[in-house]
Each structure stands twice: as structure tokens, then as C-alpha cells.
PDB file of C-alpha atoms in Angstrom:
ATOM      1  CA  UNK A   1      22.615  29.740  63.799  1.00 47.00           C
ATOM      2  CA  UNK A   2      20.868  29.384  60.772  1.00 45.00           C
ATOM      3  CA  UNK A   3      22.283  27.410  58.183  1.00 44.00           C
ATOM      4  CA  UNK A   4      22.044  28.589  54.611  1.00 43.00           C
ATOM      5  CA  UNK A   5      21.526  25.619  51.705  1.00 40.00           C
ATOM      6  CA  UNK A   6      20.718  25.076  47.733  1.00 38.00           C
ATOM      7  CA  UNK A   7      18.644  22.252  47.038  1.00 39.00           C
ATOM      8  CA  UNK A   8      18.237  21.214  43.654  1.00 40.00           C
ATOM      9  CA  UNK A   9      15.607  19.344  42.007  1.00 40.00           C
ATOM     10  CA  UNK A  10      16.402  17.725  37.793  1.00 36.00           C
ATOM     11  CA  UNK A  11      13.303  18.329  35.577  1.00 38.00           C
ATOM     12  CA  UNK A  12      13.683  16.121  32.144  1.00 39.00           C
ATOM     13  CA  UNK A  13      11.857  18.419  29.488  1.00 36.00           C
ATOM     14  CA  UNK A  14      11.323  16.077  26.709  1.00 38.00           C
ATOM     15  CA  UNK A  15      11.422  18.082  22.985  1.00 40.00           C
ATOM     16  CA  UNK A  16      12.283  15.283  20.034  1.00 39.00           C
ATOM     17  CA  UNK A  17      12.627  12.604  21.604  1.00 38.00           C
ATOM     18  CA  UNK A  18      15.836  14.690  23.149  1.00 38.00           C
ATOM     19  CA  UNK A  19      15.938  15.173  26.539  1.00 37.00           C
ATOM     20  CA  UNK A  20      16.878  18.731  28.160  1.00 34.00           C
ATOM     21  CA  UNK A  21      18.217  18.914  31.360  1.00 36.00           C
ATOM     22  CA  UNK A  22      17.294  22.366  33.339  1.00 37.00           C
ATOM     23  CA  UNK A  23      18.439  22.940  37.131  1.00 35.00           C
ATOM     24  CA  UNK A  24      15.953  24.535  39.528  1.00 41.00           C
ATOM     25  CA  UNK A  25      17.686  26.291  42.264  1.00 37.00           C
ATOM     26  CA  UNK A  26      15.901  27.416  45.490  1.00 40.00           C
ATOM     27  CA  UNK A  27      17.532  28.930  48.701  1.00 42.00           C
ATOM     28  CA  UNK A  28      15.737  29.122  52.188  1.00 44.00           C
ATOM     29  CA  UNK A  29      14.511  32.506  53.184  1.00 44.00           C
ATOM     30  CA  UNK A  30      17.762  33.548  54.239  1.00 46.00           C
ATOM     31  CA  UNK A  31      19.487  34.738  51.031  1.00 46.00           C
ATOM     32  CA  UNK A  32      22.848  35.953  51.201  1.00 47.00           C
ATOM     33  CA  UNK A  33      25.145  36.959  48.524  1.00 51.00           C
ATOM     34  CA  UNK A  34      26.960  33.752  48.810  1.00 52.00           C
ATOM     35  CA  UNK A  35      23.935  31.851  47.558  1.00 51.00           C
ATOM     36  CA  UNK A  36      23.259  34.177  44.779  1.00 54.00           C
ATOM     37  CA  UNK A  37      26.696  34.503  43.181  1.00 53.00           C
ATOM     38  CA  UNK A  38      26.152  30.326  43.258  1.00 54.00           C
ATOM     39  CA  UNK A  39      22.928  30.601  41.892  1.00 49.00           C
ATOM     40  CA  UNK A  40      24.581  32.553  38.872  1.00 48.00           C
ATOM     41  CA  UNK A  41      27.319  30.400  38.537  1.00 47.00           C
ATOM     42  CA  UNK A  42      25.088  27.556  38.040  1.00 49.00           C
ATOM     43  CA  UNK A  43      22.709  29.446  35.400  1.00 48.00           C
ATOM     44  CA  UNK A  44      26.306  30.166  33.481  1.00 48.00           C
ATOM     45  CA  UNK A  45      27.122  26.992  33.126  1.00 47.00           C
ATOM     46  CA  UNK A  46      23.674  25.562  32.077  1.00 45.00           C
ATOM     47  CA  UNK A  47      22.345  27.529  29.983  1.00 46.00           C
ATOM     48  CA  UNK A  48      25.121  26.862  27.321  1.00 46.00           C
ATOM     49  CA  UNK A  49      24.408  23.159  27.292  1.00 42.00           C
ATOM     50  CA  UNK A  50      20.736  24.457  27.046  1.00 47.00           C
ATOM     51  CA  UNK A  51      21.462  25.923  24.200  1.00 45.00           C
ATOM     52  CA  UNK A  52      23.765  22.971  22.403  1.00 43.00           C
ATOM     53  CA  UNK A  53      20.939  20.808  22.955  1.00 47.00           C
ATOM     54  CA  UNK A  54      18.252  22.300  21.597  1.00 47.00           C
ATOM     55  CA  UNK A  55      20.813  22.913  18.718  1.00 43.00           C
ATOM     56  CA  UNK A  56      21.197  19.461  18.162  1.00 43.00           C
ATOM     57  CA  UNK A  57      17.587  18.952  17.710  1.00 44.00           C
ATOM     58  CA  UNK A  58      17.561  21.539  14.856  1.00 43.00           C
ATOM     59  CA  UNK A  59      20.092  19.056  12.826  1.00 41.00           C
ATOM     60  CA  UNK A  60      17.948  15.740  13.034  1.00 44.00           C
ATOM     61  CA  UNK A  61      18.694  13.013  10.338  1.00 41.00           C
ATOM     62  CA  UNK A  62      16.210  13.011   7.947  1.00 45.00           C
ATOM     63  CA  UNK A  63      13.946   9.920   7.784  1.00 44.00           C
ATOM     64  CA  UNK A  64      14.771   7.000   5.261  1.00 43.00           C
ATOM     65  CA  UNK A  65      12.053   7.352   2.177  1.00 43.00           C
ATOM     66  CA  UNK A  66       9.878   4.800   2.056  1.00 48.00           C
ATOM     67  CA  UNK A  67       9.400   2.703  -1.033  1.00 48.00           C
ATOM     68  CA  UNK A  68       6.301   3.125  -3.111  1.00 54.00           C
ATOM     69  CA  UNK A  69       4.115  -0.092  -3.095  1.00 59.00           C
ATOM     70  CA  UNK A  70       1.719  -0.313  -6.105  1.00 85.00           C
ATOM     71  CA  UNK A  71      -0.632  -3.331  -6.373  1.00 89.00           C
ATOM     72  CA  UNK A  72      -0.459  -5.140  -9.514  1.00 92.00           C
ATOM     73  CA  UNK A  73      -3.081  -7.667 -11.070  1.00 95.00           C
ATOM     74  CA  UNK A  74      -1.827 -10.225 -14.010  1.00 96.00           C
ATOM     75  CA  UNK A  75      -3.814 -12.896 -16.173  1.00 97.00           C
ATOM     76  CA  UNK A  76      -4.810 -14.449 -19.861  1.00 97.00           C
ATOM     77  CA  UNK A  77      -7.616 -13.897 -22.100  1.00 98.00           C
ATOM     78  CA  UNK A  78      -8.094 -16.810 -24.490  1.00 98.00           C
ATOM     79  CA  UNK A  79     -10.665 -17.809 -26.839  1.00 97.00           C
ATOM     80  CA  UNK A  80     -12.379 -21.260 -25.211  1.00 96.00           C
ATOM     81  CA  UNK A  81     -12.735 -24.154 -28.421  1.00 94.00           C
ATOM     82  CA  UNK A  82     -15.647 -24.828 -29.660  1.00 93.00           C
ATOM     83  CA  UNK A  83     -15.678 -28.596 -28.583  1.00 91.00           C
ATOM     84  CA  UNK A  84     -15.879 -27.403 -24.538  1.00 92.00           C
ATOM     85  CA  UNK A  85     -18.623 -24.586 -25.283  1.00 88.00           C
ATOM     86  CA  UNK A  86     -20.745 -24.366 -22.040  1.00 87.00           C
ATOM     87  CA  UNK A  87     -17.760 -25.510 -19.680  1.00 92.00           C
ATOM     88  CA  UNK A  88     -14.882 -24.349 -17.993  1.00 94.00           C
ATOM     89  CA  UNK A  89     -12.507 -25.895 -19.531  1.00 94.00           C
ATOM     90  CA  UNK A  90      -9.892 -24.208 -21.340  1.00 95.00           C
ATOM     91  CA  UNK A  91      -8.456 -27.403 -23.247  1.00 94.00           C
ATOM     92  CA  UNK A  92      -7.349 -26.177 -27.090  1.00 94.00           C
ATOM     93  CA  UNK A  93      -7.936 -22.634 -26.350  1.00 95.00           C
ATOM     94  CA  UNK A  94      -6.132 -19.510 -28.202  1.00 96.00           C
ATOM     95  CA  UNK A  95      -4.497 -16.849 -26.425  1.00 97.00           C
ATOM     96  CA  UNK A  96      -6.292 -13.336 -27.819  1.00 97.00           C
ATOM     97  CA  UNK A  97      -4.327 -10.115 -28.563  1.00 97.00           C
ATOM     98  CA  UNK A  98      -5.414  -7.009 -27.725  1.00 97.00           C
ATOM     99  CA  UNK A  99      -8.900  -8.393 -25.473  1.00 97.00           C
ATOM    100  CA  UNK A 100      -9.886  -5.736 -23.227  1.00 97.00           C
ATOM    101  CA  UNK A 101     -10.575  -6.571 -19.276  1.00 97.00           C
ATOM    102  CA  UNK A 102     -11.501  -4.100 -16.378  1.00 96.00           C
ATOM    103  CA  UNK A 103     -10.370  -4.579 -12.966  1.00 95.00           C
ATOM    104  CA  UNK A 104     -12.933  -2.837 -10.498  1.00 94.00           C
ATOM    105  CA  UNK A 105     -12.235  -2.253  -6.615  1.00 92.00           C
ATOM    106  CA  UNK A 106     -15.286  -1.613  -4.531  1.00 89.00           C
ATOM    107  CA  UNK A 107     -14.511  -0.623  -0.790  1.00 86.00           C
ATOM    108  CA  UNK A 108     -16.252  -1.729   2.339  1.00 85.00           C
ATOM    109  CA  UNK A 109     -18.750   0.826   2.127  1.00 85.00           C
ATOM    110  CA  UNK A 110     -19.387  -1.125  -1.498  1.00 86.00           C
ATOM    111  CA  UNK A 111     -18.418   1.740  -3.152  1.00 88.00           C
ATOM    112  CA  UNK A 112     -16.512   1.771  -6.258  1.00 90.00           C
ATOM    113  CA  UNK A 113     -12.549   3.340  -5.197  1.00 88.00           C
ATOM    114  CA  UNK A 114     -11.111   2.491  -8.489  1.00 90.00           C
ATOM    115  CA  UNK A 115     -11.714   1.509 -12.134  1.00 93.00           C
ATOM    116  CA  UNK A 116      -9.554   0.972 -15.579  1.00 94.00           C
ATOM    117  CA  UNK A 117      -9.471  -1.068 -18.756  1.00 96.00           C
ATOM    118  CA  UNK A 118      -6.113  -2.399 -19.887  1.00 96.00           C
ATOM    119  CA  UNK A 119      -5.446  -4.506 -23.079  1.00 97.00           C
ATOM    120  CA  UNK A 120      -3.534  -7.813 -23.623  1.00 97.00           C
ATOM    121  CA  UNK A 121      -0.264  -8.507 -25.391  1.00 96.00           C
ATOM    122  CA  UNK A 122      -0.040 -10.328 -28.125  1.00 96.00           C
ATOM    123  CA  UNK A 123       0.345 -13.681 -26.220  1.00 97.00           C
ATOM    124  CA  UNK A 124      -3.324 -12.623 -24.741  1.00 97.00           C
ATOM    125  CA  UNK A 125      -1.279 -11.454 -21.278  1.00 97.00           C
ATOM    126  CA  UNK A 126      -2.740  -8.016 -19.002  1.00 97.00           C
ATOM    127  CA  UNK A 127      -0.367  -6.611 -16.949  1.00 95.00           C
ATOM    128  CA  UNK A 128      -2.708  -4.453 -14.946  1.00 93.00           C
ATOM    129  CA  UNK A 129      -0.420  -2.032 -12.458  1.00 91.00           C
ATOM    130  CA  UNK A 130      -3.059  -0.251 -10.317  1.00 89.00           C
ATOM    131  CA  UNK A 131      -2.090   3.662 -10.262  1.00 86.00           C
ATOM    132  CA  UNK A 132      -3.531   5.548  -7.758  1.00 81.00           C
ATOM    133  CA  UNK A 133      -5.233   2.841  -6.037  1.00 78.00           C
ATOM    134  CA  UNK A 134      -5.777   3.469  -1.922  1.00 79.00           C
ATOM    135  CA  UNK A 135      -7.488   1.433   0.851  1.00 71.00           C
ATOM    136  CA  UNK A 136      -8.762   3.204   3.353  1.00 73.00           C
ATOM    137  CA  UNK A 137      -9.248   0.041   5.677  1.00 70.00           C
ATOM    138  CA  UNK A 138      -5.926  -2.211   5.918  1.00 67.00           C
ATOM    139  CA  UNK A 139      -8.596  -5.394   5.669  1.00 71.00           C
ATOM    140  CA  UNK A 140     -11.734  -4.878   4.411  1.00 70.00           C
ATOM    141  CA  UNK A 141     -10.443  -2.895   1.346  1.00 68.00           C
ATOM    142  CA  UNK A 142      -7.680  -5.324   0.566  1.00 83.00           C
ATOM    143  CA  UNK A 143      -7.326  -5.954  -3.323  1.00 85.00           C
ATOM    144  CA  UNK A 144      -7.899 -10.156  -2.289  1.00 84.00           C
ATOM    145  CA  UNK A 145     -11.571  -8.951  -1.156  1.00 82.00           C
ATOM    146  CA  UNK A 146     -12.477  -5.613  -2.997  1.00 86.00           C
ATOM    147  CA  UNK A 147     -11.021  -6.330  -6.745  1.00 93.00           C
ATOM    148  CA  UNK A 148     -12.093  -8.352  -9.488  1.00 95.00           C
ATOM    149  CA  UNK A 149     -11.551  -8.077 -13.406  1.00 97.00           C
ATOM    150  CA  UNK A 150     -14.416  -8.188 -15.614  1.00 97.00           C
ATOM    151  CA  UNK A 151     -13.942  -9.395 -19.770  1.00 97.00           C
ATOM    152  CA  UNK A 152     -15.019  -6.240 -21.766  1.00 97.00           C
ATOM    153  CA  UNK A 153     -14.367  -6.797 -25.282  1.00 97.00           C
ATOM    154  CA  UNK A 154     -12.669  -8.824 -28.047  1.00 97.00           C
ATOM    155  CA  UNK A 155     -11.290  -7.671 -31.264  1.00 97.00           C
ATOM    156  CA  UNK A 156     -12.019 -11.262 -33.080  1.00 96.00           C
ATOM    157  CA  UNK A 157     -15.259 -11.368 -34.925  1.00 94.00           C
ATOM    158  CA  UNK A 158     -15.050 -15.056 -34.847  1.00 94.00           C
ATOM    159  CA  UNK A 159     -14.362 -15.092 -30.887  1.00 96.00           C
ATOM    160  CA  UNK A 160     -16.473 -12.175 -29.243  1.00 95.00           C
ATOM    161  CA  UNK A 161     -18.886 -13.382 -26.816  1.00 95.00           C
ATOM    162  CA  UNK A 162     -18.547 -13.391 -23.405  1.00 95.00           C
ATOM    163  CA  UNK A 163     -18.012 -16.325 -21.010  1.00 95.00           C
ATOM    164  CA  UNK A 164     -18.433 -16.673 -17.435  1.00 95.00           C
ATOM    165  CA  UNK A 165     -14.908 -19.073 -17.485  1.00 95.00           C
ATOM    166  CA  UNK A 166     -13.560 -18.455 -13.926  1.00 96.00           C
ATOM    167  CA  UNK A 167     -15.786 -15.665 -13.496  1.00 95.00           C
ATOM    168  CA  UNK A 168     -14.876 -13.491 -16.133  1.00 95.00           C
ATOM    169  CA  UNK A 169     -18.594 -12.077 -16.308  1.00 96.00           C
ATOM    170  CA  UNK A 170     -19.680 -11.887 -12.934  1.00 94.00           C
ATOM    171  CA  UNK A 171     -15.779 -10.764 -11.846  1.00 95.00           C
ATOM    172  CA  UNK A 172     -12.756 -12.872 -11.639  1.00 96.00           C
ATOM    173  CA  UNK A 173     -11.237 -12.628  -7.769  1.00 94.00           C
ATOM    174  CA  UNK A 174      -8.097 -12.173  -7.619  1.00 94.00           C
ATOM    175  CA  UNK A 175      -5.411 -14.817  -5.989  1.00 93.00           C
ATOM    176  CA  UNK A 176      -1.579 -13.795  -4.212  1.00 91.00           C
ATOM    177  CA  UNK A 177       0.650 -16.198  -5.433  1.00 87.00           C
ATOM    178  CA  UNK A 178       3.758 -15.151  -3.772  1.00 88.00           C
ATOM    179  CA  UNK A 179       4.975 -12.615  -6.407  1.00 86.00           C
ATOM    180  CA  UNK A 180       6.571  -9.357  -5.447  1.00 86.00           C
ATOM    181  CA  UNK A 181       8.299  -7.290  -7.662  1.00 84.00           C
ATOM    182  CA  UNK A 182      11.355  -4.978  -6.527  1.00 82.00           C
ATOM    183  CA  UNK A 183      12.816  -2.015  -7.793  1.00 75.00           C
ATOM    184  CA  UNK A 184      14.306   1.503  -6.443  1.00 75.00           C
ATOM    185  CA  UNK A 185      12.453   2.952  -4.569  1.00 72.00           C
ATOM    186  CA  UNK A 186       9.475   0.328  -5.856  1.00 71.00           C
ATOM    187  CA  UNK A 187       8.158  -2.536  -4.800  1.00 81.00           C
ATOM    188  CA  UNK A 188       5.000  -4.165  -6.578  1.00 83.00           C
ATOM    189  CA  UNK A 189       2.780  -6.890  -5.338  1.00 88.00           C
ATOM    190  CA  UNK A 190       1.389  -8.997  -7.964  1.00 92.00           C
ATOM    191  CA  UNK A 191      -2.179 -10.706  -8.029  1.00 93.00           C
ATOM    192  CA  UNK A 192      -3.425 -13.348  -9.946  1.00 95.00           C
ATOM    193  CA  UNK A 193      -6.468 -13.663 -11.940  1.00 94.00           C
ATOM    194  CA  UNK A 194      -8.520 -15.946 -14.392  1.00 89.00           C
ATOM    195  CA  UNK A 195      -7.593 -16.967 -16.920  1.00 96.00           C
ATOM    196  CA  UNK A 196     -10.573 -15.417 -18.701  1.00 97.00           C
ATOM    197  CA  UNK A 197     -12.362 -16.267 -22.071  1.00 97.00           C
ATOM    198  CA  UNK A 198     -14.054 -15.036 -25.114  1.00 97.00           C
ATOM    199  CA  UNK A 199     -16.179 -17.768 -27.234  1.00 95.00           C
ATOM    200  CA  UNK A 200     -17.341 -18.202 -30.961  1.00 94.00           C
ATOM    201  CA  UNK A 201     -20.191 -17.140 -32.025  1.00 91.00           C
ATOM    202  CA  UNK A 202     -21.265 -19.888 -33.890  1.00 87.00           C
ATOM    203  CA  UNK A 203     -20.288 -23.090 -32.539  1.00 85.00           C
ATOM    204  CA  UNK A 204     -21.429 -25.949 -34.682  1.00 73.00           C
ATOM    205  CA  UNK A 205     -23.532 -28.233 -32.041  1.00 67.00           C
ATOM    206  CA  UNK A 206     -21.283 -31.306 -33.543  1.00 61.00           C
ATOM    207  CA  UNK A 207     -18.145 -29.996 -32.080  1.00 61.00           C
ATOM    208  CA  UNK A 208     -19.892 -29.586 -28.850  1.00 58.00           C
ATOM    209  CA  UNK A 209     -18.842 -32.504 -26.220  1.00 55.00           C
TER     210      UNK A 209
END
């Protein structure tokens, strides 16, 4: 005598990271009744939890929002003394109010991704927050190798020429010095650069060490 059986085989159906559980039923090729009234007793019980579960992932917690990270590049403009003219040195020198520097970014395809002027304080400080600025490679278009700020202008008559102090004319790199600004929802990373500096005009060669 034949014996009628229900095997049943668990197939995991993975939807959002939630797992679904469905049943598959198959008789030998004897069917009776028995085996189908127990094959629709099984379906009534599953397909409830079916249901709940792909209910739950309908309802998933929203992911936390991430804070908005803005670079942000800092430094002095001064106006070098006479009696160092031709050096680096920034011995004597006098902070300059509203001296305008750039800060240009080029990416690794040496293209120019971003560009803006910004003006000094009255204690000759730039506080240079990059809006908008983007790296489309993690490393190669890091602000430490793509930006540098550039001296563009002085409002002093008697302190208007450019110098190339810390590379203010051929572009200043920029430094991390462990500075991170934080905020809701904000979080700024702060570079170093310079200090730049104008120069006089007319320096009288006397003063000049």
C-alpha cells in the first residue's frame, strides 16, 4: 500500500533586508482529499503572516539625516614693513581691513570646480566657508591638494602691491590644523592658510635690511 506524504521545503525571499518565509507544499502522485484539505490549511495559516510581514516593511524607520559638512579655509592679510621688503618675514607687519583673497579649487582633471573672493575683517582675518564646493574623487580632489588662495587686492594706497609671502601670488596651500567646527545639523572643517601680504609701494632703500 501506497503511502501518501507532504514534504516541505522553506524558501527565504529576502525584500528589505526582511526576510519572508513561504511554504512549498508538494504531495506524491497520489492525491487524496486528505492531503488537500492539509494543503489548505497550511496556505490559511501562512498567508496571514505573509501579509504582516510585508506590512512591516511598509513602516521602516526612517534613516538618521546626515550632517552637512562644508569645508572652510581661514587666514591674515597684512601689510609686510618696509625694513623686510624682498623677504618673508612678517616682523612689524599691519593687519589690513577689507584685503580681498580668492581661494581656487582645481580638480584632478586640473580643472577649475570652484572659485570666490571674500574680504577680511577689520583685524585683516578671511573666514572663507566654501558653499557649494564638491569633490568628485575622495583623494585627488581633497581641499589639502586642489585649493589654494590667491591675494587679489588691497584697499591701502600706501600698501597695494602684491607679495609672493607664503605664496600668496603663486597660491597659498592650504594646511589642517585640527579644527572642526560643530553645529546642528553642521559640521565644518577648517583649513589653514598664509598668512598673506600686501607691500608699499615705495619703500625707501634705507629701511631695507
Amino acid at each position: 500500500m501506497s503511502t501518501n506524504y507532504i514534504s516541505t521545503n522553506i524558501i527565504h525571499l529576502t525584500n528589505n533586508s526582511h526576510s519572508l518565509i513561504a511554504l512549498k507544499v508538494s504531495n506524491n502522485k497520489n492525491k487524496k482529499n486528505g492531503t488537500n484539505n492539509q494543503f489548505i490549511t497550511i496556505i490559511s495559516i501562512l498567508l496571514p503572516l505573509a501579509l504582516l510581514a510585508a506590512a512591516a516593511t511598509a513602516h521602516e524607520i526612517p534613516a538618521k539625516q546626515d550632517k552637512t559638512a562644508t569645508v572652510v579655509v581661514e587666514g591674515k592679510v597684512y601689510c609686510q614693513s618696509c625694513k623686510y621688503f624682498g623677504s618673508w618675514s612678517l616682523t612689524d607687519a599691519e593687519p589690513i581691513p577689507s584685503a580681498k583673497v580668492s581661494v581656487i579649487c582645481k580638480n584632478h582633471k586640473k580643472r577649475v570646480s570652484y572659485y570666490n573672493a571674500f574680504e577680511t575683517d577689520k583685524n585683516g582675518y578671511f573666514y572663507a566657508e566654501l558653499k557649494d564646493f564638491k569633490m568628485t574623487h575622495y583623494l585627488l580632489d581633497h581641499p589639502l591638494h586642489a585649493c589654494h588662495v590667491k591675494l587679489v587686492s588691497s584697499p591701502l594706497q600706501s600698501c597695494n602691491l602684491l607679495s609672493n609671502v607664503n605664496n600668496g601670488i603663486n597660491g597659498s596651500p592650504l594646511r589642517f590644523e585640527n579644527k572642526v567646527l560643530f553645529g546642528k545639523n553642521y559640521e565644518a572643517v577648517v583649513y589653514a592658510s598664509g598668512p598673506l601680504a600686501f607691500r608699499p609701494p615705495n619703500c625707501d632703500p634705507e629701511t631695507i635690511r
